[in-house]
Coordinates of C-alpha atoms in Angstrom, one line a residue:
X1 CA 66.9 104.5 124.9
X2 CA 65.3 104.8 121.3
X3 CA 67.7 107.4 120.8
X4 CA 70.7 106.2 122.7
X5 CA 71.8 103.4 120.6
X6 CA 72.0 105.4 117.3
X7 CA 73.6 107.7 119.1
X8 CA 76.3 106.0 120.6
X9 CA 76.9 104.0 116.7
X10 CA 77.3 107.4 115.3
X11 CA 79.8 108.5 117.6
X12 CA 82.1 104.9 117.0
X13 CA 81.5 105.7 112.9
X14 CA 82.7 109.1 114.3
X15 CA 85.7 107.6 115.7
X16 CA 86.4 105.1 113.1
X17 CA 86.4 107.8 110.6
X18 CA 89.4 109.9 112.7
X19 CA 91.3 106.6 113.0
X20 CA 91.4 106.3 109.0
X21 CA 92.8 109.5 109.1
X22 CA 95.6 109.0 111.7
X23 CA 97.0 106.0 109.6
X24 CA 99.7 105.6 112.6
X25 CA 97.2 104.6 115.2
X26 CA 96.3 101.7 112.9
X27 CA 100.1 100.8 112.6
X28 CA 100.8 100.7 115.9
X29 CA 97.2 99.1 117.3
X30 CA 96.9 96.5 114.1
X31 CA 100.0 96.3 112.5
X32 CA 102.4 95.7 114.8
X33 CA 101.3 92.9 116.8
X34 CA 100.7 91.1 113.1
X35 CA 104.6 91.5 112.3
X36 CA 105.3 91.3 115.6
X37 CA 103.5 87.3 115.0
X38 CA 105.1 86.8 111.9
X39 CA 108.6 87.8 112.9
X40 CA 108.3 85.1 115.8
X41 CA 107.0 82.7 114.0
X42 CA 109.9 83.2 111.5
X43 CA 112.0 83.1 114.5
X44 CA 111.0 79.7 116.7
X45 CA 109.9 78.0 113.5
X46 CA 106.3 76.4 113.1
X47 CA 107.5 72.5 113.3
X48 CA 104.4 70.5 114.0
X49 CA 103.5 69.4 117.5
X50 CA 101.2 66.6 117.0
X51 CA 100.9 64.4 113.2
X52 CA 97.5 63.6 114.6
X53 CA 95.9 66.5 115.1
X54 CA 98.2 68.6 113.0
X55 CA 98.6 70.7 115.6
X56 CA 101.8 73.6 115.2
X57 CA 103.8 75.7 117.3
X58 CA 101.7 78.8 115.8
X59 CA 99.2 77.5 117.9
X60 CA 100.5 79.1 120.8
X61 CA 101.9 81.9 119.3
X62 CA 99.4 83.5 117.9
X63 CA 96.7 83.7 120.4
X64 CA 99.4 85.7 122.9
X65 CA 100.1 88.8 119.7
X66 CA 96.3 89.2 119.3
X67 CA 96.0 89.6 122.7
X68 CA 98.6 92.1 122.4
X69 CA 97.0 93.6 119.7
X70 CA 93.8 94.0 122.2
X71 CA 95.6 95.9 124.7
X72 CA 97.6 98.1 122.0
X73 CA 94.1 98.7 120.6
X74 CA 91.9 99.7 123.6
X75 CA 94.4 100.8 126.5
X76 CA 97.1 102.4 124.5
X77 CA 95.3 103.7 122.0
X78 CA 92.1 105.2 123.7
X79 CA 94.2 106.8 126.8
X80 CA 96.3 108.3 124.3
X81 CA 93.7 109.4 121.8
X82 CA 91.9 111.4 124.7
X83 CA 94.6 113.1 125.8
X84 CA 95.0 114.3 122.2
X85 CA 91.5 115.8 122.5
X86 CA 92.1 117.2 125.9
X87 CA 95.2 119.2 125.2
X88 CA 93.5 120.7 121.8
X89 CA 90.9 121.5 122.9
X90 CA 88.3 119.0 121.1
X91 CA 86.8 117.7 124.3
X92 CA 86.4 121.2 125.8
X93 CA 84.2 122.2 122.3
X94 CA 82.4 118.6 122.4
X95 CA 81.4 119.9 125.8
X96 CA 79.7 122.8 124.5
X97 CA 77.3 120.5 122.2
X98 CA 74.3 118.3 123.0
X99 CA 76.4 115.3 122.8
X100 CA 76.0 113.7 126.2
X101 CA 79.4 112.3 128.1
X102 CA 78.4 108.8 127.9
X103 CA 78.3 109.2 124.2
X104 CA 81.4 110.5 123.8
X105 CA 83.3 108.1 125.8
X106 CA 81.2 105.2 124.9
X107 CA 81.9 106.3 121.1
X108 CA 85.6 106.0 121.6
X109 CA 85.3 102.5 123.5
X110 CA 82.9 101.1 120.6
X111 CA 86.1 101.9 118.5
X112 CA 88.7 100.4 120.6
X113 CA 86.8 97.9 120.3
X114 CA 86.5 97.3 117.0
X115 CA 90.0 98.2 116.2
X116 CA 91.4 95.2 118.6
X117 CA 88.6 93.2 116.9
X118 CA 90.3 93.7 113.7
X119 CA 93.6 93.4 115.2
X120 CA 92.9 90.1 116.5
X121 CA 90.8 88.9 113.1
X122 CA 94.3 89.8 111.4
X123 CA 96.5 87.6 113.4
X124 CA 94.5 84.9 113.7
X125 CA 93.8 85.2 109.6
X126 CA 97.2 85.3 108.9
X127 CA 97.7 82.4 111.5
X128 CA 95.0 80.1 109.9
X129 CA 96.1 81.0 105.9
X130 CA 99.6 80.7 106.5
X131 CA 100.6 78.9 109.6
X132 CA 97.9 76.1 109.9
X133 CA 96.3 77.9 113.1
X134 CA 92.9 75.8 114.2
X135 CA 89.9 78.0 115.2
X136 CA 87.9 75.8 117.5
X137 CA 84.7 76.6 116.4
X138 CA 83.1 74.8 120.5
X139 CA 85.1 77.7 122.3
X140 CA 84.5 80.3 119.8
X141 CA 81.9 82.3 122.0
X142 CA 84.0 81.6 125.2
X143 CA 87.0 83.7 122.5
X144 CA 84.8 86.3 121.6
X145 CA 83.5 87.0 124.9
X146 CA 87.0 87.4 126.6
X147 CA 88.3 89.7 124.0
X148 CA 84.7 91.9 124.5
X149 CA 85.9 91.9 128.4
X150 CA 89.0 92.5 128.1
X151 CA 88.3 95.5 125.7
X152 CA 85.8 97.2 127.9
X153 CA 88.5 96.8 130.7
X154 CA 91.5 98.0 129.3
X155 CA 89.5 100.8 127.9
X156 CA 88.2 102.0 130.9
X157 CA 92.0 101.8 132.7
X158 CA 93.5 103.6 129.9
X159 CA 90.7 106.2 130.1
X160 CA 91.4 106.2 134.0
X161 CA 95.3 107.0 133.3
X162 CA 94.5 109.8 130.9
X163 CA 92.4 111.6 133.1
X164 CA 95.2 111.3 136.0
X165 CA 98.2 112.1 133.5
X166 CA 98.9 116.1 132.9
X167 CA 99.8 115.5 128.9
X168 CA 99.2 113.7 125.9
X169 CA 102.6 113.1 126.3
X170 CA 103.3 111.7 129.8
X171 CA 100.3 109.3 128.5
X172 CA 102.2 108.3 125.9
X173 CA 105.2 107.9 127.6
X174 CA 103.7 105.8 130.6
X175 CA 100.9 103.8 128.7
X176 CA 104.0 102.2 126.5
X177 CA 106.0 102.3 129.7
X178 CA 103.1 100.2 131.2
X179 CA 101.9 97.6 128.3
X180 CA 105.6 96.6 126.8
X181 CA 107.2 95.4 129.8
X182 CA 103.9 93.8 131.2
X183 CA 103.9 92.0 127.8
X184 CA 107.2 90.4 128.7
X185 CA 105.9 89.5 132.3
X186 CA 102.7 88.4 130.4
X187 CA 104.5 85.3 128.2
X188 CA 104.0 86.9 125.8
X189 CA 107.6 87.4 123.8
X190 CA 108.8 84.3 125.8
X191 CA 108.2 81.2 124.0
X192 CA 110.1 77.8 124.9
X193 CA 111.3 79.1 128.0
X194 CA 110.3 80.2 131.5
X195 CA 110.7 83.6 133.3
X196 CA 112.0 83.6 136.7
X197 CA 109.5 83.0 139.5
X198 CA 109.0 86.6 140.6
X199 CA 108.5 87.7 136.8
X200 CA 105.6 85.0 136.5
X201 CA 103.9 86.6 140.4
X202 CA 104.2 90.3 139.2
X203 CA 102.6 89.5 135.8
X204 CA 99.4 87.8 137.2
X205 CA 98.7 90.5 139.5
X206 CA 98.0 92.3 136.1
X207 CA 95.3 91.7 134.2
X208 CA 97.1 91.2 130.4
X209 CA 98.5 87.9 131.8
X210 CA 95.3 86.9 132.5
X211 CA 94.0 87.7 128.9
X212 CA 96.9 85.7 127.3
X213 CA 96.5 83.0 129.4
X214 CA 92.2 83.0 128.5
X215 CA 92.4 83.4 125.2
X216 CA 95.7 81.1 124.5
X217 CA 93.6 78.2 126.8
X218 CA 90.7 78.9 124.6
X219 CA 92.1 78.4 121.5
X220 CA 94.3 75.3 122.8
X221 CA 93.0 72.2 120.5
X222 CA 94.1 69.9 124.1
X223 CA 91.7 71.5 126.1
X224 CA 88.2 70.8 126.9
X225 CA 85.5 72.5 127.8
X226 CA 83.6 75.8 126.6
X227 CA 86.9 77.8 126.8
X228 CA 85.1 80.2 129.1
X229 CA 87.6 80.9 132.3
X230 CA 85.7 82.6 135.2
X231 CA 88.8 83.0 137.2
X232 CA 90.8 85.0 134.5
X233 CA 87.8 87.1 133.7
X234 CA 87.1 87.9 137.1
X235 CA 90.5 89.3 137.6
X236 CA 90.0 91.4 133.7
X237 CA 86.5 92.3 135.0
X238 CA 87.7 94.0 138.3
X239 CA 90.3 95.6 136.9
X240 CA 88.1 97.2 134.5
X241 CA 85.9 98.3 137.4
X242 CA 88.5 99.9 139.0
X243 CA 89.6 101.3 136.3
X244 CA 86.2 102.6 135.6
X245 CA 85.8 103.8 139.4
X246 CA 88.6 106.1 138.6
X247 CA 88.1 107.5 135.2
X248 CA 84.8 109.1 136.6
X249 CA 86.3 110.1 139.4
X250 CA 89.1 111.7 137.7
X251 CA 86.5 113.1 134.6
X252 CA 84.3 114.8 137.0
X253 CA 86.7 116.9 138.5
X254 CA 88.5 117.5 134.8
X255 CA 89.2 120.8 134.5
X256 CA 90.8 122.8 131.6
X257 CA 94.2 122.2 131.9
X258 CA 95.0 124.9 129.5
X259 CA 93.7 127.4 131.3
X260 CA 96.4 129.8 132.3
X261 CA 98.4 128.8 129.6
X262 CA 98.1 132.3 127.2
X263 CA 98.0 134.4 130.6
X264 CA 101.8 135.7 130.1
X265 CA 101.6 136.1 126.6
X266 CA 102.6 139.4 125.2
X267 CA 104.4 140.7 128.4
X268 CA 107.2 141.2 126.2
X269 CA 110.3 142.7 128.7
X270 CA 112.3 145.5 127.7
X271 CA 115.1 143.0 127.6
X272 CA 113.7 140.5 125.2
X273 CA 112.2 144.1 122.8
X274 CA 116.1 145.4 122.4
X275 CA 117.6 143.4 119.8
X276 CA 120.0 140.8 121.2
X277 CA 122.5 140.9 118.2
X278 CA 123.5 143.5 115.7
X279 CA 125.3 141.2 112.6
X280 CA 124.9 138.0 110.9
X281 CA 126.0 135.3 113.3
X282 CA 128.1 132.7 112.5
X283 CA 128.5 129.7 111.4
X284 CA 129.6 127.8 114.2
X285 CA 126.6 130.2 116.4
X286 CA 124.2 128.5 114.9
X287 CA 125.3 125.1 114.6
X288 CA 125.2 125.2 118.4
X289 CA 121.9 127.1 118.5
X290 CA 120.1 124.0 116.5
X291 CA 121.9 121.7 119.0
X292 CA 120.7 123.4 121.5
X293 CA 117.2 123.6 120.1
X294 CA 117.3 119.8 119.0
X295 CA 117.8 118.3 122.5
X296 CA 115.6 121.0 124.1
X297 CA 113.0 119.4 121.7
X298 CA 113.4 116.0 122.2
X299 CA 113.9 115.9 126.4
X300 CA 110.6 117.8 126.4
X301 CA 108.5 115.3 124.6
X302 CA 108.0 112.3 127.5
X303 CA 107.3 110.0 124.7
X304 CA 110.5 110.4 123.0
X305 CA 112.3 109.9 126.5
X306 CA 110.7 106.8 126.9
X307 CA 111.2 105.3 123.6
X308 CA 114.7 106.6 123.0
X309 CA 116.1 106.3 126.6
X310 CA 114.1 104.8 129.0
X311 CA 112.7 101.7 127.0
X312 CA 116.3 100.5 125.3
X313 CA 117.4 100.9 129.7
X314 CA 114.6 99.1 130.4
X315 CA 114.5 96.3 128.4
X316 CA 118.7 96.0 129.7
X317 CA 117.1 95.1 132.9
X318 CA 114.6 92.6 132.2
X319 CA 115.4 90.7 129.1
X320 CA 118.9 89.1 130.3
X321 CA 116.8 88.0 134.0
X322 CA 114.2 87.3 132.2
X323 CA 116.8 84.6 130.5
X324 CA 118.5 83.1 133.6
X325 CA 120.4 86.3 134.2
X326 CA 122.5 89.0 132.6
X327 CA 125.7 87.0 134.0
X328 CA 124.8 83.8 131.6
X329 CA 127.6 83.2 128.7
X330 CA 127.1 83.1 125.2
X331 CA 128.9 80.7 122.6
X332 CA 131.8 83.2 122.3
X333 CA 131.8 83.8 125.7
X334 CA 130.2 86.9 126.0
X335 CA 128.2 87.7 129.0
X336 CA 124.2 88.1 128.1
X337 CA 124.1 91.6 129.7
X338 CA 126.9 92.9 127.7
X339 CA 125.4 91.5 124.8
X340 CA 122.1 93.2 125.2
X341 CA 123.7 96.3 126.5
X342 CA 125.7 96.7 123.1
X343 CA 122.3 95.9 121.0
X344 CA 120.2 98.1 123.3
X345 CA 122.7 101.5 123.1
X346 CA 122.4 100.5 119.2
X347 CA 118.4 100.6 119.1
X348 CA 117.9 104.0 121.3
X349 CA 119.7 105.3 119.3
X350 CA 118.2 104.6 116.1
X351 CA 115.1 105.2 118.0
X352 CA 116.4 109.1 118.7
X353 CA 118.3 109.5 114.7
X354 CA 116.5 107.8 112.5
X355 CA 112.7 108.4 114.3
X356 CA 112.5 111.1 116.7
X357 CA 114.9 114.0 115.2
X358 CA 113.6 113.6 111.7
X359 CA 110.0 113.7 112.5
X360 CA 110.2 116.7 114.3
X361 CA 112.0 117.9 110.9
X362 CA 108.3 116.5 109.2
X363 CA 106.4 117.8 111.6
X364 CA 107.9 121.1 111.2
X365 CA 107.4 121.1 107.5
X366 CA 103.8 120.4 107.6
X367 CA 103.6 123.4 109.8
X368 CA 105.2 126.1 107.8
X369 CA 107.8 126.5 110.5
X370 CA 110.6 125.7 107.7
X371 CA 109.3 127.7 105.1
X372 CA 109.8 130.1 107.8
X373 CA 113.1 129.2 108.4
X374 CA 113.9 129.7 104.8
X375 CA 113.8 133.3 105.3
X376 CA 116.3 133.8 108.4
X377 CA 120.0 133.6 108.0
X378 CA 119.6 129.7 109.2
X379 CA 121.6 128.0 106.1
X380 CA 120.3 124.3 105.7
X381 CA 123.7 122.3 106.5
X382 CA 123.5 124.6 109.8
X383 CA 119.6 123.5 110.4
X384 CA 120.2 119.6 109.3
X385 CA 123.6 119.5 110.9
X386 CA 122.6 121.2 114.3
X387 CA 119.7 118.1 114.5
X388 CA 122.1 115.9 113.7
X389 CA 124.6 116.4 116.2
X390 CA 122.3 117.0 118.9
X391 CA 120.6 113.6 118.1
X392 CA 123.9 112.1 118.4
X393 CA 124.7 114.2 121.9
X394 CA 121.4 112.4 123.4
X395 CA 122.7 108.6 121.9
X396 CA 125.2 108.9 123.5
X397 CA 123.9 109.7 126.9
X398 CA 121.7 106.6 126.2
X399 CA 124.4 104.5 125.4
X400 CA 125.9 106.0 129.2
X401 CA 123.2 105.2 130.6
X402 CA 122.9 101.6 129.9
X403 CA 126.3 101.1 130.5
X404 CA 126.1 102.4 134.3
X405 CA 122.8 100.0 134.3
X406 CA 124.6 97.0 132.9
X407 CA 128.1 97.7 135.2
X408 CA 125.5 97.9 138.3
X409 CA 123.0 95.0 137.0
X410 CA 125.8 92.2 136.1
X411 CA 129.1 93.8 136.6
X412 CA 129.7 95.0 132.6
X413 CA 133.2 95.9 132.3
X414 CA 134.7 99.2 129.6
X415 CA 135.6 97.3 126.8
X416 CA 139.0 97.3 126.3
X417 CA 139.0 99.0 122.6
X418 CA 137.0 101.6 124.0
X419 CA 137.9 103.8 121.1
X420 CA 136.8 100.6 118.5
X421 CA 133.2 101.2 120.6
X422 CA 133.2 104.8 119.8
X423 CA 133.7 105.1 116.6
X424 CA 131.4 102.6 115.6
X425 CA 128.6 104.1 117.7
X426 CA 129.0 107.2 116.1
X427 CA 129.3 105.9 112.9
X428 CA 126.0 104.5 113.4
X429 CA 124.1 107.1 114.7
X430 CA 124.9 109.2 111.8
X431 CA 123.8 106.9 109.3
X432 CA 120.8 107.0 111.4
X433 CA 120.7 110.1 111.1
X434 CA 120.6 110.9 107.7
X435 CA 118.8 107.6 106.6
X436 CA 115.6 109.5 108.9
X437 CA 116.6 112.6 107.1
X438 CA 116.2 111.1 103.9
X439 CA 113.0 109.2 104.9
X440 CA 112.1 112.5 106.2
X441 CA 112.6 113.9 102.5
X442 CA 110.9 111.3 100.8
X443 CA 107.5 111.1 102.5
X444 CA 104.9 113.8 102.3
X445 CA 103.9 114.2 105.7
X446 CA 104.9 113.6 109.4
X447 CA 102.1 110.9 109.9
X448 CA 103.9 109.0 107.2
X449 CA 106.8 109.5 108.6
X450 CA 106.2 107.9 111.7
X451 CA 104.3 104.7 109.5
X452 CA 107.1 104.2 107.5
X453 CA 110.1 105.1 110.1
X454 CA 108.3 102.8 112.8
X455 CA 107.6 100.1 110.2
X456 CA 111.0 99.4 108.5
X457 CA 112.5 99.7 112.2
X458 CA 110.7 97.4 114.3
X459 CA 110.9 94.5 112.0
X460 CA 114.4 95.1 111.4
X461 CA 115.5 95.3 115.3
X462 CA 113.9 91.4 115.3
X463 CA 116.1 90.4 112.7
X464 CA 118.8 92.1 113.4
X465 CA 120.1 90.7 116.9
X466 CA 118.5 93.5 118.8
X467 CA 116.0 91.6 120.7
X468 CA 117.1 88.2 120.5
X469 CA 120.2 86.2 120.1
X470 CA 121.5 83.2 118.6
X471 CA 118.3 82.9 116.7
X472 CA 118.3 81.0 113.4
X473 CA 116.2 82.7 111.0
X474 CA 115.1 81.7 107.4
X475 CA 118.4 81.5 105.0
X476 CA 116.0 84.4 102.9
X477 CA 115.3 86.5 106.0
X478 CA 118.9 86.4 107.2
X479 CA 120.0 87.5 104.0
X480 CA 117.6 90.0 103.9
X481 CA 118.7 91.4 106.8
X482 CA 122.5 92.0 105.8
X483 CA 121.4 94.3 103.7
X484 CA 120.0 97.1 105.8
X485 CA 122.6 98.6 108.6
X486 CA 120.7 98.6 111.7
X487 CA 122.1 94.4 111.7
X488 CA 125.7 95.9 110.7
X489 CA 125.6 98.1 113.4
X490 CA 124.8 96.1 116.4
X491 CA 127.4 93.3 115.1
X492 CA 130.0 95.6 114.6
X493 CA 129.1 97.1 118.1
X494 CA 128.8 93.6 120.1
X495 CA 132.2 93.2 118.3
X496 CA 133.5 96.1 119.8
X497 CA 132.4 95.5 123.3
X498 CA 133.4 91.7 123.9
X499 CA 136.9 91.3 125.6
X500 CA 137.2 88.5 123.8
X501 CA 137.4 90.1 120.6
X502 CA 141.0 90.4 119.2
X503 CA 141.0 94.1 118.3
X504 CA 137.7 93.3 116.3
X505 CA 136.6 96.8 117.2
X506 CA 136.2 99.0 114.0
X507 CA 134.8 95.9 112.0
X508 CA 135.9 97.2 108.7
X509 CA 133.1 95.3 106.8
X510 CA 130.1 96.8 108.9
X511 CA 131.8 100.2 108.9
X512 CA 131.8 100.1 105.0
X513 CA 128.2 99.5 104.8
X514 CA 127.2 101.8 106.7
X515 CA 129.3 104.7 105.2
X516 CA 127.5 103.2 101.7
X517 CA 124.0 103.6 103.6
X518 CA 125.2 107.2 104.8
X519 CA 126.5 108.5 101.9
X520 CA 123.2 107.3 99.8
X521 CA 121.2 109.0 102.3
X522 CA 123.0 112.4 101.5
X523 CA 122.4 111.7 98.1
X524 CA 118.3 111.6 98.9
X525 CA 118.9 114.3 101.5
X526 CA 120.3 116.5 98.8
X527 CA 118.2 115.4 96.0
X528 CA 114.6 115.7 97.8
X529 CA 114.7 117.6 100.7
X530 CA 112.1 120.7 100.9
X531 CA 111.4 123.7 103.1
X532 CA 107.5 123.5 102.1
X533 CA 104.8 120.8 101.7
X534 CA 105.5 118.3 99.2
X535 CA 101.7 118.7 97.8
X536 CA 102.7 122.8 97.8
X537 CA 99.2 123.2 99.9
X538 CA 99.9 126.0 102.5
X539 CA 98.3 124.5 105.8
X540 CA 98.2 127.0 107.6
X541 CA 95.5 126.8 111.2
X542 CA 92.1 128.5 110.8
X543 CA 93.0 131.7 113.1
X544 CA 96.0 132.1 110.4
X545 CA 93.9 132.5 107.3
X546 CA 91.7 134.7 108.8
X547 CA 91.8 138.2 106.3
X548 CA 94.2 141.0 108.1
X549 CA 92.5 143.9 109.1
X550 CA 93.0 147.1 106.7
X551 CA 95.0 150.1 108.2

């Protein structure tokens, strides 16, 4: 026991340490739920409730995205971060030291917990300083004591699902898949309005409702008590036992996965040994060769599928029932389900152009695969063109999709100026495209990448009529907004799909902005875009710099 503690603190300082270095985990587990709080505050306003008390609607806001920050920090994260290790092979080498199995996992819990500690210290620091949030110092324990639960118990169901999932990306993919629709069963985007009846039974049968609920109630200034809930912890704490029950289960009969995996290499046939061609292909050969190779890329990577496809399909479904039903009319008369179905096809697809295709572009620079590239007959408008299109190929199969969804779901018509539709949506995608090319270009590596892609994205798709509508933002942050062309786009594209819209298809205006945006991305693409490294470091793995044998 003497030994144990320091032990298991030096394995979370372990932890800690890998999580500075993987700046993107912090972004999504911290960073996010704090815009996320500041976006909606922006959004609903913070009018005061009570000129007693001083009580404000941030009240009740806040306590709901540092919950969510909780669950981002210890389910998503730690189920994620151990499949990492699993697939390269780090848990298979930690096996091989003294460090008992307890350690390990208890190190990785200790820093899922810390991490929604600080994710929740963040909102609620932001809350207090700007916002006038009231800590209530008599239910502070009671606080402290759900989050420590509710850590331990998502932590131990997101260790459970890695064990049970096959890759580090089917965890992705379904932790995200799990956590962002239960946060809108979970109250937790809703504010000033209630979700249908069935919405409200499925999400208390889970145990996030039950921490929003806890930790909103214990920071509710019209409550009494300690602000300790039994009930809702009960529910956290059984979850987390099951979720425990499992994990060992599964971990005990963990086996390499990646065994196998190098048993076929080398058995070159005498097919693939003869060469295939004898001259220079073409161009238009290998234009369709990188089209070919950029959607084979991105439908193999689950979590790209999810965020790009099945999320922006997802969110079609429950967002318009979620608001009295996709059949509800707007002021202009558009049906809600069109609405979202037009600003959904919009996101998915930024999500796939501007995010996905150009950070495998980062990702392969980092690698040496372009420098690589560089030497083959691949010219660079072939290599950046070939992404491009095939980005586009897979919006638009998105933007199919949710159409089929949205004809089945609340009886979505084809818009009229079907051709107005199209050539917006491709117009968008492309500037997309080359805005995550140019992003791509600017930044040094693909961890940045994904910070800064993911953080001018999300914000923007908040104020920018993607996941809400009619909302009355700021006169700064409205203006703000016009500037970028992710709110051009999904205006000119709700434009295009609304009957009601007298040949407002095209939208002139929006299309011009985003042919400006395009064209300056061209300009970055052209100016700054590099086969190697930006730092000129050659990284290549350890087996690679291993000294070549003499002959």
């Amino acid at each position: 026991m003497s030994r144990g503690v320091p032990l298991l603190l030096r394995q979370v300082g372990h932890e800690l340490t890998s999580l500075r270095r993987t700046p993107i985990t912090l972004i999504l587990s911290v960073g996010f739920p704090l815009v996320f709080f500041i976006l909606i505050a922006a959004l609903i306003g913070n009018e005061v409730l009570d000129e007693r008390s001083g009580v404000r609607l941030a009240q009740f806001v806040a306590p709901a995205f540092a919950a969510f920050g909780v669950v981002m920090s210890t389910f998503s994260f730690l189920a994620v971060g151990f499949a990492e290790a699993r697939a390269n092979g780090v848990l298979k080498r930690q096996a091989g030291t003294p460090l008992p199995t307890w350690a390990l996992i208890g190190g990785r819990m200790g820093a899922a917990l810390v991490l929604g500690l600080l994710a929740v210290v963040l909102v609620l620091g932001v809350g207090v300083a700007f916002y006038d949030v009231q800590v209530i110092a008599r239910t502070a324990p009671a606080a402290l004591l759900t989050i420590v639960v509710a850590s331990a118990s998502f932590s131990a169901c997101g260790l459970a699902l890695a064990a049970l999932l096959p890759s580090m990306q089917a965890t992705l993919a379904v932790t995200n898949g799990l956590v962002i629709p239960l946060a809108f069963f979970s109250d937790i985007f809703f504010f000033g309005s209630s979700t249908p009846a069935w919405m409200s039974s499925v999400g208390w049968v889970f145990p996030l409702k039950h921490l929003v609920n806890a930790f909103g109630d214990a920071l509710n200034p019209y409550l009494t008590g300690s602000g300790l809930y039994l009930d809702h912890l009960a529910v956290i704490a059984l979850w987390g036992v099951a979720g425990a029950t499992v994990a060992t289960w599964a971990l005990r009969r963990e086996r390499d996965r990646t065994a196998g995996v190098r048993a076929t290499a080398g058995r070159a046939s005498s097919r693939d040994a003869a060469p295939r061609r004898t001259a220079r292909p073409g161009a238009l050969t290998l234009l369709g060769a990188q089209v070919a190779h950029t959607n084979a890329t991105l439908w193999r990577d689950a979590g790209n599928v999810f965020f790009a496809v099945a999320f922006p399909v997802l969110l079609v479904a429950i967002i318009p029932t979620a608001n009295g039903g996709g059949d509800q009319r707007l002021d202009n008369g558009m049906m809600l389900g069109t609405f979202f179905a037009a600003t959904m096809a919009v996101y998915g697809a930024a999500v796939t152009c501007y995010v996905n295709m150009p950070e495998g572009i980062a990702e392969s620079r980092d690698t040496l695969v372009l420098k690589r590239v560089r030497a083959t007959p691949l010219p660079l408008p072939a290599l950046l063109g070939g992404r491009v299109v095939g980005a586009v190929w897979v919006a638009l199969i998105t933007l199919a999709a949710i159409w089929v969804l949205a004809t089945v779901m609340y009886g979505t018509a084809l818009p009229p100026d079907w051709a107005g539709v199209l050539v917006t949506f491709l117009a968008s995608v492309v500037c997309f495209a080359v805005l995550g090319l140019a992003v791509a270009s600017l930044v040094r590596t693909g961890q940045a990448f994904i910070g800064v892609a993911l953080g001018t994205l999300l914000p923007l798709a908040f104020v920018s009529d993607v996941f809400v509508v009619g909302a009355a933002f700021p006169p700064w942050l409205d203006t703000v907004s016009w500037v970028f062309p992710l709110r051009h786009a999904t205006r000119s594209m709700t434009q295009a799909v609304d009957a009601g819209a007298l040949g407002a298809g095209f939208g002139p205006g929006h299309l011009a902005v985003l042919a400006a945006w395009t064209l300056a991305g061209l300009a970055v693409v052209a100016w700054r875009f590099s086969w190697v490294p930006r730092d000129g470091a050659v990284r290549r793995p350890a087996a690679a710099r291993r000294r070549r044998p003499a002959h």
